Amino acid sequence: MTALWLVTGGCGFIGSHLCDALLADGQRVRVLDDLSTGRRDNLASGASLLTGDVGDPELLEEAMEGVAGCFHLAAIASVERGVREWRETHRVNLSSFIAVLDAARAAGGVPVVYASSAAVYGSNANLPLAESVATQPLSAYGADKLGCELHARVASVVHGVPTLGLRFFNVYGARQDPASPYSGVISIFADRLLRREPISIFGDGLQSRDFIHVSSVVAALRAAMGAASIAAPVFNVCSGHATTVLDLAATLSDACGVKPEIRHLPPRAGEVRHSLGDPRASQKELRLPSPLPLPTGLRDVVEWM
Ligand code: NAD
C-alpha cells in the first residue's frame, strides 16, 4: 500500500539511499533536512524537501502532517564535532530528537524509527556486542545516542508513540563522505588506490571493525518500521564479521585491481581496538536478509567513485 513517509536527514548518506528505496517501491517521501552535511543533489527524484532545522517545532508539525511513519536520521554524525561543539551537537542529536518524538505524539502517535549507534557500547570488550551488554559511551555523540534510546522509551511508555532504535555499526557505500569517522576510511583508501597513491594505516592495521553496506541498513530501516512498538525495542545493525584494516586494504585493492603500497603511521590515541556486533537478534526479529558480502559492497563503492 502506498503511504507518505517522513525521512529526517534524507539528503545525507544513509537517508538518501532510504528515500531511493522507498520511492522505487512506489511510496511517497517527504524529507526534512538543513543541508548542513547532506546535499541537495542527493535528494531522491520524486521526494519533497522541507529545508530547515530538525529541532524546529513548527517545521516538525508541518513535516508530520499525514505521514504513516518517521525515519529519523538527521544528526551531527561526528564524534569529533561532539568534542569541539558539545552543546550544539547535543541540541541536534538529543534535544531535537525529543522534538521529533513530541511532534510524533502530537500527530497522533506516528511511529518513529531512529538511528542509534554502536558508539553506545564505548569500549565494552564483550565481543561480539549483543544488545544486552552494558552500554558505556565514551563520547558526547555516544551519550546522546544512548539518550535517544532512553527518550524513545519515554515516548513509547508514557506517550504511546511506537518506536524502534537501530544501532548502526560502520556503514559504508556510495555517497559516503570520505571525512566520515565510520567508514570514510573506505572512500579514502579507494580514492588513493585508484590514483595509484600509497595508503596510510594507523598502527599495525590489526584493529578491526564491523562494516555493513548501506543497502543492508536500508533493509533494516524498512523492516524496523513494521516492528516499531511501545516496547521501544533497540537492535544492532551489523554484519557480525570483524574486518581488520589490513584485510580491508587487501580486499579493496582487489576490487580496484591495484597492488597496494602501505605506509604505517603511529597508532591513534584513544581509538577502540576492536568493534564487532552480534546481528542475531535483529536478523531474527526483523527477518533481515543476509548482509551484502564485503567484496561485493566494496566493488559497489569503487564503481561509484
Ligand atoms: P550524514 O551526515 O550523511 O546525514 C545526516 C543528515 O542530517 C544530513 O543530510 C544533514 O544535512 C542532516 N542534518 C544534520 N543536522 C541537521 C539539523 N539540525 N536539521 C536538519 N537536518 C540535519 O550522516 P549518515 O552517515 O547518513 O548518518 C545518518 C544517521 O545514522 C545519523 O543519525 C548518524 O548518527 C547515524 N549513524 C551513522 C553511522 C554510519 O556509519 N554512517 C553509524 C552509526 C550511526
CSV table of N, CA and C and ligand atoms in Angstrom, one decimal, residues 8-15 32-39 52-55 72-77 91-92 96 115-118 141 145 168-172 176 180 182-183, ligand 1:
chain,number,residue,atom,x,y,z
A,8,THR,N,13.9,12.3,8.1
A,8,THR,CA,14.8,13.4,8.5
A,8,THR,C,16.2,13.1,8.1
A,9,GLY,N,16.9,14.0,7.6
A,9,GLY,CA,18.3,13.7,7.2
A,9,GLY,C,18.3,13.0,5.9
A,10,GLY,N,17.2,13.1,5.1
A,10,GLY,CA,17.1,12.4,3.8
A,10,GLY,C,18.0,12.8,2.7
A,11,CYS,N,18.8,13.9,2.9
A,11,CYS,CA,19.7,14.4,1.9
A,11,CYS,C,21.2,13.9,2.3
A,12,GLY,N,21.2,13.1,3.4
A,12,GLY,CA,22.5,12.6,3.8
A,12,GLY,C,22.8,11.2,3.2
A,13,PHE,N,23.9,10.6,3.6
A,13,PHE,CA,24.4,9.4,3.0
A,13,PHE,C,23.3,8.3,3.2
A,14,ILE,N,23.0,7.9,4.4
A,14,ILE,CA,22.1,6.8,4.6
A,14,ILE,C,20.6,7.2,4.2
A,15,GLY,N,20.2,8.4,4.6
A,15,GLY,CA,18.9,8.8,4.4
A,15,GLY,C,18.6,8.9,2.9
A,32,LEU,N,13.1,16.1,5.6
A,32,LEU,CA,13.4,17.3,6.3
A,32,LEU,C,14.9,17.3,6.6
A,33,ASP,N,15.5,18.3,6.1
A,33,ASP,CA,17.0,18.4,6.1
A,33,ASP,C,17.5,19.8,6.1
A,34,ASP,N,18.5,20.1,6.8
A,34,ASP,CA,19.0,21.5,6.8
A,34,ASP,C,20.2,21.7,5.8
A,35,LEU,N,20.5,20.6,5.1
A,35,LEU,CA,21.6,20.6,4.1
A,35,LEU,C,23.0,20.9,4.8
A,36,SER,N,23.1,20.7,6.0
A,36,SER,CA,24.4,21.0,6.7
A,36,SER,C,25.5,20.1,6.2
A,37,THR,N,25.3,18.8,6.3
A,37,THR,CA,26.2,17.8,5.7
A,37,THR,C,25.6,17.1,4.5
A,38,GLY,N,24.3,17.1,4.4
A,38,GLY,CA,23.6,16.5,3.3
A,38,GLY,C,23.7,17.4,2.1
A,39,ARG,N,23.4,16.8,0.9
A,39,ARG,CA,23.5,17.6,-0.3
A,39,ARG,C,22.1,17.5,-1.1
A,52,GLY,N,15.3,23.0,6.7
A,52,GLY,CA,15.3,23.6,8.0
A,52,GLY,C,15.8,22.7,9.1
A,53,ASP,N,15.7,23.2,10.3
A,53,ASP,CA,16.3,22.6,11.4
A,53,ASP,C,15.3,21.5,12.0
A,54,VAL,N,15.8,20.3,12.3
A,54,VAL,CA,15.0,19.2,12.8
A,54,VAL,C,14.5,19.5,14.2
A,55,GLY,N,15.0,20.5,14.8
A,55,GLY,CA,14.6,20.8,16.2
A,55,GLY,C,13.5,21.9,16.2
A,72,HIS,N,14.0,8.8,11.5
A,72,HIS,CA,14.8,9.9,12.0
A,72,HIS,C,16.3,9.6,11.8
A,73,LEU,N,16.9,10.2,10.8
A,73,LEU,CA,18.3,10.0,10.6
A,73,LEU,C,19.2,11.3,10.7
A,74,ALA,N,18.5,12.4,10.8
A,74,ALA,CA,19.2,13.7,10.9
A,74,ALA,C,20.0,13.7,12.2
A,75,ALA,N,21.3,14.1,12.1
A,75,ALA,CA,22.2,14.2,13.3
A,75,ALA,C,23.5,14.8,12.8
A,76,ILE,N,24.2,15.3,13.8
A,76,ILE,CA,25.6,15.6,13.5
A,76,ILE,C,26.4,14.3,13.8
A,77,ALA,N,26.7,13.6,12.7
A,77,ALA,CA,27.2,12.2,12.8
A,77,ALA,C,28.7,12.2,13.0
A,91,ARG,N,22.3,19.5,21.2
A,91,ARG,CA,21.0,20.1,20.8
A,91,ARG,C,20.4,19.4,19.6
A,92,VAL,N,21.3,19.1,18.6
A,92,VAL,CA,20.8,18.4,17.4
A,92,VAL,C,20.6,16.9,17.6
A,96,SER,N,16.8,17.7,19.7
A,96,SER,CA,16.0,17.7,18.5
A,96,SER,C,15.2,16.4,18.3
A,115,ALA,N,18.0,6.4,14.2
A,115,ALA,CA,19.4,5.9,14.1
A,115,ALA,C,20.0,6.1,15.5
A,116,SER,N,20.4,4.9,16.1
A,116,SER,CA,21.3,5.0,17.2
A,116,SER,C,22.7,4.6,16.7
A,117,SER,N,23.5,4.1,17.5
A,117,SER,CA,24.9,3.9,17.0
A,117,SER,C,25.6,2.9,17.9
A,118,ALA,N,26.6,2.2,17.3
A,118,ALA,CA,27.5,1.3,18.1
A,118,ALA,C,28.3,2.1,19.1
A,141,TYR,N,28.8,12.1,21.5
A,141,TYR,CA,28.0,11.6,20.5
A,141,TYR,C,27.3,10.3,21.0
A,145,LYS,N,23.3,9.4,21.7
A,145,LYS,CA,22.6,8.3,21.1
A,145,LYS,C,22.0,7.4,22.1
A,168,PHE,N,23.5,1.3,14.4
A,168,PHE,CA,24.3,1.1,13.2
A,168,PHE,C,25.8,0.9,13.6
A,169,PHE,N,26.5,-0.1,13.0
A,169,PHE,CA,27.9,-0.2,13.2
A,169,PHE,C,28.6,0.7,12.0
A,170,ASN,N,29.6,0.2,11.4
A,170,ASN,CA,30.3,1.0,10.4
A,170,ASN,C,29.7,0.9,9.0
A,171,VAL,N,28.8,1.8,8.7
A,171,VAL,CA,28.0,1.8,7.5
A,171,VAL,C,28.9,2.3,6.3
A,172,TYR,N,28.9,1.7,5.2
A,172,TYR,CA,29.7,2.1,4.0
A,172,TYR,C,28.9,2.0,2.8
A,176,GLN,N,29.2,8.2,0.4
A,176,GLN,CA,29.7,8.5,1.8
A,176,GLN,C,30.8,9.5,1.7
A,180,SER,N,33.9,10.9,6.8
A,180,SER,CA,33.1,10.1,7.8
A,180,SER,C,34.0,9.4,8.8
A,182,TYR,N,33.1,6.9,10.4
A,182,TYR,CA,32.7,5.5,10.5
A,182,TYR,C,33.5,4.7,9.5
A,183,SER,N,33.2,5.0,8.2
A,183,SER,CA,33.8,4.1,7.1
A,183,SER,C,34.4,5.0,6.1
B,1,NAD,P1,25.0,12.3,7.1
B,1,NAD,O1,25.8,13.4,7.7
B,1,NAD,O2,25.3,11.9,5.7
B,1,NAD,O3,23.5,12.6,7.2
B,1,NAD,C1,22.9,13.3,8.2
B,1,NAD,C2,21.9,14.2,7.6
B,1,NAD,O4,21.2,15.0,8.6
B,1,NAD,C3,22.5,15.2,6.6
B,1,NAD,O5,21.7,15.3,5.4
B,1,NAD,C4,22.4,16.6,7.3
B,1,NAD,O6,22.3,17.7,6.5
B,1,NAD,C5,21.2,16.4,8.2
B,1,NAD,N1,21.2,17.2,9.4
B,1,NAD,C6,22.2,17.4,10.3
B,1,NAD,N2,21.8,18.3,11.2
B,1,NAD,C7,20.5,18.7,10.9
B,1,NAD,C8,19.6,19.5,11.6
B,1,NAD,N3,19.9,20.2,12.7
B,1,NAD,N4,18.4,19.7,11.0
B,1,NAD,C9,18.1,19.0,9.9
B,1,NAD,N5,18.9,18.2,9.2
B,1,NAD,C10,20.1,18.0,9.8
B,1,NAD,O7,25.2,11.0,8.1
B,1,NAD,P2,24.8,9.5,7.9
B,1,NAD,O8,26.1,8.7,7.9
B,1,NAD,O9,23.9,9.3,6.7
B,1,NAD,O10,24.1,9.2,9.3
B,1,NAD,C11,22.7,9.1,9.4
B,1,NAD,C12,22.3,8.7,10.8
B,1,NAD,O11,22.9,7.4,11.1
B,1,NAD,C13,22.8,9.7,11.9
B,1,NAD,O12,21.9,9.7,12.9
B,1,NAD,C14,24.1,9.0,12.4
B,1,NAD,O13,24.4,9.4,13.7
B,1,NAD,C15,23.7,7.6,12.3
B,1,NAD,N6,24.9,6.6,12.2
B,1,NAD,C16,25.6,6.6,11.1
B,1,NAD,C17,26.6,5.6,11.0
B,1,NAD,C18,27.5,5.5,9.8
B,1,NAD,O14,28.3,4.5,9.8
B,1,NAD,N7,27.4,6.3,8.8
B,1,NAD,C19,26.9,4.8,12.1
B,1,NAD,C20,26.1,4.9,13.3
B,1,NAD,C21,25.1,5.8,13.3
